[in-house]
Short mmCIF file of C-alpha atoms in Angstrom, two decimals:
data_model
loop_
_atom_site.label_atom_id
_atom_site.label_comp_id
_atom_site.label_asym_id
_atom_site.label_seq_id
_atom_site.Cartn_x
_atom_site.Cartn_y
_atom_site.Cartn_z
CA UNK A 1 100.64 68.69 89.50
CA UNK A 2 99.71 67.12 86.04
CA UNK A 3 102.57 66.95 83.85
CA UNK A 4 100.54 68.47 81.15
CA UNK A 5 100.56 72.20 83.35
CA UNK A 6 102.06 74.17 80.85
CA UNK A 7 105.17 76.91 82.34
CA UNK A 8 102.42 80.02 82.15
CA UNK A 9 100.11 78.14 84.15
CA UNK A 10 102.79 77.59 86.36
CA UNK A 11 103.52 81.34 86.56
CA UNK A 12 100.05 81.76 86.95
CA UNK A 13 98.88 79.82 90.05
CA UNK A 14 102.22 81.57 91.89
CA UNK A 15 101.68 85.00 91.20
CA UNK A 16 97.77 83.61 92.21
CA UNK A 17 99.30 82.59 95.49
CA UNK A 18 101.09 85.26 96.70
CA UNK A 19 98.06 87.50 96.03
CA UNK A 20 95.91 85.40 98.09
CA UNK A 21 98.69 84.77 100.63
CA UNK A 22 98.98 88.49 101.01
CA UNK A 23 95.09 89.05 101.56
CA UNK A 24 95.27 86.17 104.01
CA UNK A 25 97.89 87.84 106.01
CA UNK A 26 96.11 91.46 105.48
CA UNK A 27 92.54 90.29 106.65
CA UNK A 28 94.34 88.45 109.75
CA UNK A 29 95.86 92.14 110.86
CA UNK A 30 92.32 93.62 110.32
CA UNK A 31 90.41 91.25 112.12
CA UNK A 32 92.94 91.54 115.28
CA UNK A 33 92.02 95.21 115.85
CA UNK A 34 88.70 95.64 117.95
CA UNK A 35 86.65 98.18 116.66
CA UNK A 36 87.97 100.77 119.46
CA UNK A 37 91.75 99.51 118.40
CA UNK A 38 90.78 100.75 114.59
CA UNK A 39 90.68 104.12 115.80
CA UNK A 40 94.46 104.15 116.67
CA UNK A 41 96.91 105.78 114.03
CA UNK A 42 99.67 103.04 112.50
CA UNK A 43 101.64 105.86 113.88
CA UNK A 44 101.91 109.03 115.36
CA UNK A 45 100.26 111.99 113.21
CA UNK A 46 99.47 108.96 110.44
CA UNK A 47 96.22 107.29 109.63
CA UNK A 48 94.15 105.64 111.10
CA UNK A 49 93.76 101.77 111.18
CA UNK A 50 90.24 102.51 109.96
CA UNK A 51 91.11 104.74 107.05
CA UNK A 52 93.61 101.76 105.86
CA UNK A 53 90.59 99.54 106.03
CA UNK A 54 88.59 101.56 103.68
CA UNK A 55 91.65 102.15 101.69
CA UNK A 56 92.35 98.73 100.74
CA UNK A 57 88.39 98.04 100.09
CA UNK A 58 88.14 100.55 97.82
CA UNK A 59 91.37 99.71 95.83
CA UNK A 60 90.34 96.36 95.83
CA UNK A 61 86.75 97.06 95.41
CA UNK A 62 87.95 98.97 91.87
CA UNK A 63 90.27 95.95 90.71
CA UNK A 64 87.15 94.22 89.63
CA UNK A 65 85.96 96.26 86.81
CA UNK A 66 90.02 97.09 86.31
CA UNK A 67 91.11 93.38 85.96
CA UNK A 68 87.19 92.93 83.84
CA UNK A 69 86.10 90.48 86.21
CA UNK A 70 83.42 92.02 87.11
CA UNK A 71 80.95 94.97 88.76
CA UNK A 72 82.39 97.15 91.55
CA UNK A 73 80.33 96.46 95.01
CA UNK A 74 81.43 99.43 96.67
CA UNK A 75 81.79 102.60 95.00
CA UNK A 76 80.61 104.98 97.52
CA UNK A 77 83.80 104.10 99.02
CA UNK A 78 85.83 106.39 97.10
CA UNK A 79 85.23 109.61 98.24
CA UNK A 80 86.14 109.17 102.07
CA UNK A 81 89.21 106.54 101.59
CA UNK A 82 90.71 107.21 98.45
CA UNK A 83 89.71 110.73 97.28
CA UNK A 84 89.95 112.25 100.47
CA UNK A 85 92.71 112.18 103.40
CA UNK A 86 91.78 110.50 106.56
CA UNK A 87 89.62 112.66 109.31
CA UNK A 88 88.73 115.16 106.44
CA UNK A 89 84.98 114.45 107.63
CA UNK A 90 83.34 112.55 110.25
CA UNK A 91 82.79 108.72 109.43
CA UNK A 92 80.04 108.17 106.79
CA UNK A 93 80.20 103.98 107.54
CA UNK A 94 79.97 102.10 110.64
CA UNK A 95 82.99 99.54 111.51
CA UNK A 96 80.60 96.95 110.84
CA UNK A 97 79.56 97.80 107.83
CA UNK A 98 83.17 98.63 106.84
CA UNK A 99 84.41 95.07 108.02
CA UNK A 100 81.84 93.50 105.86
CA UNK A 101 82.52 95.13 102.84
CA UNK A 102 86.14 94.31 103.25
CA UNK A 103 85.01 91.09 103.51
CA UNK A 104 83.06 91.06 100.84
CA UNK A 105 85.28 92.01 98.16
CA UNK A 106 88.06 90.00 99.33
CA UNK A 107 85.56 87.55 98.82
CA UNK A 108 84.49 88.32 95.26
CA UNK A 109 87.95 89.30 94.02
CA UNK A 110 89.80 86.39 95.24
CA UNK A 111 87.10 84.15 93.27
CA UNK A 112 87.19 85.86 90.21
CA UNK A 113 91.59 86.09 90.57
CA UNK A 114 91.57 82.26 91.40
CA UNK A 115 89.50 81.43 88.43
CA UNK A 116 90.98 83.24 85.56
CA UNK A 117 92.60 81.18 83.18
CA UNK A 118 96.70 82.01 82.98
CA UNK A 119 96.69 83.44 79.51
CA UNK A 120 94.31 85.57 80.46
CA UNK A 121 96.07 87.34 83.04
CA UNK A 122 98.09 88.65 79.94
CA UNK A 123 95.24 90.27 78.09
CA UNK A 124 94.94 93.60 78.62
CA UNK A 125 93.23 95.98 81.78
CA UNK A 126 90.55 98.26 82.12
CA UNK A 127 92.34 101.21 81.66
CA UNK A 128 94.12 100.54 78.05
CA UNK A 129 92.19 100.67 75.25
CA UNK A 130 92.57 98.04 72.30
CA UNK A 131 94.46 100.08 70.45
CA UNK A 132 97.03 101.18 73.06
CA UNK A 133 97.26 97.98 74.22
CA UNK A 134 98.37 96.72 70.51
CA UNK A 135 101.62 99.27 71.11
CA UNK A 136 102.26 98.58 75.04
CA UNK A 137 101.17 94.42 75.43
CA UNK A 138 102.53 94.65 79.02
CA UNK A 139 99.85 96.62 80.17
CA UNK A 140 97.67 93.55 81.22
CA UNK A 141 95.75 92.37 84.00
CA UNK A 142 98.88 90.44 85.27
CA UNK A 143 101.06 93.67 86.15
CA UNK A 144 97.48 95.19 88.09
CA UNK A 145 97.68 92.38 90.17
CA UNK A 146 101.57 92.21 90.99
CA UNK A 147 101.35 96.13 91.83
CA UNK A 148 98.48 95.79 93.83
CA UNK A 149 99.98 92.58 95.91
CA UNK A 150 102.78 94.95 96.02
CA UNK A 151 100.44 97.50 97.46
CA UNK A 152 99.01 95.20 99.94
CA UNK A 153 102.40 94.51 101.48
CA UNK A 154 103.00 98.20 101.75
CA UNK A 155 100.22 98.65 104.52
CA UNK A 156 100.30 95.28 105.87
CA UNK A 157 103.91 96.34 106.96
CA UNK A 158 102.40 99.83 108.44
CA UNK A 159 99.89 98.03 110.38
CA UNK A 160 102.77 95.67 111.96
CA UNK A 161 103.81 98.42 113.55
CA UNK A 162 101.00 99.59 115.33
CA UNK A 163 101.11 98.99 119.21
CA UNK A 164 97.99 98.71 120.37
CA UNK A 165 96.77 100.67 123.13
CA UNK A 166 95.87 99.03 126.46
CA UNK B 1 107.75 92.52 71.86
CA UNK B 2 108.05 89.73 69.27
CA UNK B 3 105.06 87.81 68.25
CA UNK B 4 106.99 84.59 69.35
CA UNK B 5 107.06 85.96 72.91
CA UNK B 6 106.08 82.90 74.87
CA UNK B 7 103.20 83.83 77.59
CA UNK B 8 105.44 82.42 80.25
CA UNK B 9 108.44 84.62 78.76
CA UNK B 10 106.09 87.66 79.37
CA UNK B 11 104.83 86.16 82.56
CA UNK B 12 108.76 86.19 83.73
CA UNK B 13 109.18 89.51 82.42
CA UNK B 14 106.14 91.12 84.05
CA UNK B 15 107.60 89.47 87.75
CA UNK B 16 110.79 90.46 87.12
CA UNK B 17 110.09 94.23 86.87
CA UNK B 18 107.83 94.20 89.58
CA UNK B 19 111.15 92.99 91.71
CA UNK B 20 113.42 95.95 89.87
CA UNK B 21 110.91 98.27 90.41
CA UNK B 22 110.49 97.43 94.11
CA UNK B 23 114.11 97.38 94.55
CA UNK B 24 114.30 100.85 93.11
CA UNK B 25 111.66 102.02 94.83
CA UNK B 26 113.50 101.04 97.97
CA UNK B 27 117.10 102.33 96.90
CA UNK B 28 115.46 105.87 96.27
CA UNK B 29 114.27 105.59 100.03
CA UNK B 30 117.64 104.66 101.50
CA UNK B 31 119.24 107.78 99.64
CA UNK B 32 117.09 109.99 100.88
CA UNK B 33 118.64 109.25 104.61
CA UNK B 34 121.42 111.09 105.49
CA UNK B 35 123.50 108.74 107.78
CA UNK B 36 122.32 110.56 111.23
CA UNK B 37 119.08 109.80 109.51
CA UNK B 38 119.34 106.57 109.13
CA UNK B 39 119.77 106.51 113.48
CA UNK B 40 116.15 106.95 113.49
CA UNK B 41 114.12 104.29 114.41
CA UNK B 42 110.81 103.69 111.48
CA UNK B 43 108.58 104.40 114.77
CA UNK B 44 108.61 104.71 118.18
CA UNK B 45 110.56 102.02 120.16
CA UNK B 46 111.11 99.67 116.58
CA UNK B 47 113.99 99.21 114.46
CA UNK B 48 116.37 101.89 113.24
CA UNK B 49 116.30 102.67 109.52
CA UNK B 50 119.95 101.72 109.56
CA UNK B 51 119.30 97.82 110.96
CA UNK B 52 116.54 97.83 108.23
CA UNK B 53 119.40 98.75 105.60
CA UNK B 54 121.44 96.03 106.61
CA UNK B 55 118.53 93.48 107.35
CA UNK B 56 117.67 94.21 103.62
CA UNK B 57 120.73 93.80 102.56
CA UNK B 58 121.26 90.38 104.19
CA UNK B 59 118.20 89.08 102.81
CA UNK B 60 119.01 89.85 99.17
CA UNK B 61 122.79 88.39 99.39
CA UNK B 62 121.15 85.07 100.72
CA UNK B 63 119.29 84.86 97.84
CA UNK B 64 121.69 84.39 95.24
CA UNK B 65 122.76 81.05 96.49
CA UNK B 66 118.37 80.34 96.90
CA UNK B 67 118.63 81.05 93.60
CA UNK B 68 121.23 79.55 92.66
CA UNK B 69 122.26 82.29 90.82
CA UNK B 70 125.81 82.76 92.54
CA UNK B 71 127.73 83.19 95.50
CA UNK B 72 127.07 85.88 98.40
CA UNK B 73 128.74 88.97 99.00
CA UNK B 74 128.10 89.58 102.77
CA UNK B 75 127.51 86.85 104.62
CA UNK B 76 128.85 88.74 107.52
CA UNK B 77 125.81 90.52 107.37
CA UNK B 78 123.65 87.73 108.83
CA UNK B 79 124.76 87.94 112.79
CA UNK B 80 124.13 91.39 112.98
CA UNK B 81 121.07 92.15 111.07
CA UNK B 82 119.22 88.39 110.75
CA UNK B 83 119.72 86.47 113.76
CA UNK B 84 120.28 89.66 116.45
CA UNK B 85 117.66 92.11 117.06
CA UNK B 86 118.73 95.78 116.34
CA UNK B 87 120.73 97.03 119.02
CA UNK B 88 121.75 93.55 120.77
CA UNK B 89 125.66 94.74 120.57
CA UNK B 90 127.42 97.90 119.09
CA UNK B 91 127.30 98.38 114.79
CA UNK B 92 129.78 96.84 114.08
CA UNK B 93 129.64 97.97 110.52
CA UNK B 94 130.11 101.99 109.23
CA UNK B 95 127.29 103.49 107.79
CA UNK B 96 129.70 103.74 103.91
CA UNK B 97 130.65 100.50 104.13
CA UNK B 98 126.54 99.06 104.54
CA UNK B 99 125.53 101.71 102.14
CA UNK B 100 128.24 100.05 99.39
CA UNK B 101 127.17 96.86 100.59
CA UNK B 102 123.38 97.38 99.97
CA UNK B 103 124.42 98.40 96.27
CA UNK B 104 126.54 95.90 95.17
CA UNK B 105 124.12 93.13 96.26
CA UNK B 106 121.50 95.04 94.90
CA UNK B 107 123.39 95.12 91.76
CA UNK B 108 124.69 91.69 91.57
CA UNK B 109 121.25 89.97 92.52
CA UNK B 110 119.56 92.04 89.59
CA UNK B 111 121.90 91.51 86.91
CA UNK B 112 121.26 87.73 87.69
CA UNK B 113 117.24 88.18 87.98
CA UNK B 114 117.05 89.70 84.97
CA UNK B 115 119.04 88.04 82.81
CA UNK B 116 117.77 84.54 83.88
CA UNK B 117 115.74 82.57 81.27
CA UNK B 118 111.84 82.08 82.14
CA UNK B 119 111.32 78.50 82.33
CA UNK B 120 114.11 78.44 84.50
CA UNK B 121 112.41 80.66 87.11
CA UNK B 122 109.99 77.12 87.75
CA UNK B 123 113.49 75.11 88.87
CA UNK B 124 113.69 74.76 92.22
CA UNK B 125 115.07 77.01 94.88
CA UNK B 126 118.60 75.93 96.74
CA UNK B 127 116.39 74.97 100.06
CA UNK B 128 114.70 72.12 98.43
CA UNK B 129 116.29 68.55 97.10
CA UNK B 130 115.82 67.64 93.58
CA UNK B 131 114.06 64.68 95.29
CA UNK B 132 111.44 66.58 97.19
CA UNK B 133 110.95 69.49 94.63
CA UNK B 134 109.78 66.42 92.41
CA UNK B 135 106.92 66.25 94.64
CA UNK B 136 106.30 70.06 95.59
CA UNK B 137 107.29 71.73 92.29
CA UNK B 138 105.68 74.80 93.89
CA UNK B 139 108.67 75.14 95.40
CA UNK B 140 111.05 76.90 92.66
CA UNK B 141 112.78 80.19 92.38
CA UNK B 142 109.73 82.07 91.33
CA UNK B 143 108.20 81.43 94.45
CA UNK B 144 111.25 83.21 95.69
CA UNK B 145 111.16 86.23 94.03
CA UNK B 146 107.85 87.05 94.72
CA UNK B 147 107.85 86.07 98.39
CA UNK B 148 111.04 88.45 98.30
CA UNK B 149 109.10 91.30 96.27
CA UNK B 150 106.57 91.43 99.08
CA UNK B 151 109.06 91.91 101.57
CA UNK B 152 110.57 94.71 99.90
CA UNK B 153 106.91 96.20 99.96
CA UNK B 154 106.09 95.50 103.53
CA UNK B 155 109.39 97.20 105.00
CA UNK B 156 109.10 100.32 102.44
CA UNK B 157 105.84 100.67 103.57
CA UNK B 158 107.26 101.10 106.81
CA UNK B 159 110.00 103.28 105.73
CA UNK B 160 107.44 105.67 104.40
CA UNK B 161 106.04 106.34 107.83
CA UNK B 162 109.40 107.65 108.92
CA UNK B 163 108.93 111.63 109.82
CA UNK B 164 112.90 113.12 109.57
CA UNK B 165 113.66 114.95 112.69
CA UNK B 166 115.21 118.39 111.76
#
């Protein structure tokens, strides 16, 4: 590391890291569920594997325009994985299609989060307008993407737990 | 916050709250087990909420010597609740006494996090020499605390699945 990195950029490529260490371990779990396995509940009465996939695509999928880094891909996700509860209607996307788009905007968000220069990650999200953000300088990018790593080890520990079925 | 707020001062105070706030997040869930609760195992066949209170506990007294931030509390914690699965021998711990436990190393490890300085969040951590950190300076306390954060995450996630049998 140059001796020039200043302590923010320090800060920066961590809080970087653990993000992308996080997706690594999440999109490792997803990929070792066939497509019958992401049927099963993480437990008993709970949602489905499949539902958790969606989930974190669509949270994910809305960090981009949150974080200003750029145009959602999936927005038609919303409705059956974050608006509504899991099995409220029958499946709308194919596993396939479901496993690509996960893929997808891991894809896009982890290159736009692995580019940003550290100061920016201080400057403020989507949701804050100038002026709030003036009174309240902690509501920045930086805190969307420590409560959404947080977020991501939330479910990655649910889907630890999920014995797969034989 | 002051205009001479460094970025990597509100870089350390943006990490730092996401570790409080995971920690309380976690406390609240503890509390609301009553101690035959706290017998129930987070899903079928896996650990009791109980060994999870004391594996938690363990965890977050070993890291105020990895952080250099003072001595533990409980290292009698470790056998029981690190190196033995739940269950290997009778508790040999009461249910008060791992409660108290939980909150004074909860307490102690917080009062250090937040009071520590932020440029010295990028010193090392107690598992690496000065020699070696000088050539993986990745390797410092901050690295730590968010590794730690996500493991707060990824077993509350799992505590969140728990259904209370009345």
């Amino acid at each position: 590391m140059s001796s020039t990195t200043s302590a923010a950029e320090r800060f920066a490529v961590c809080v970087v890291k653990a993000w992308t260490g996080a997706i690594a371990s999440l999109d490792k779990q997803f990929a070792s569920f066939t497509d019958d396995e992401l049927q099963q509940e993480i437990a008993p009465g709970k949602n489905r594997v499949f539902y958790l996939l969606g989930h974190m695509t669509a949270v994910h999928d809305r960090m981009l325009p949150l974080l200003r880094l750029g145009e959602r891909l999936h927005p038609e996700l919303d409705q059956p994985f974050l608006t509504d509860a899991d099995r409220t209607s029958p499946d709308q996307i194919a596993v396939d299609a479901l496993r690509t788009a996960w893929v997808d905007v891991s894809t896009a968000l982890n290159s736009a989060v692995v580019s940003l220069p550290a100061e920016e990650w201080l400057l403020r999200h989507d949701a804050v307008s100038e002026a709030d953000f003036a009174k309240e300088p902690h509501r920045h990018r930086l805190s969307v993407l420590l409560s959404r790593t947080s977020h991501v080890g939330f479910h990655s520990g649910q889907l630890a737990l999920v014995v797969k079925k034989k």
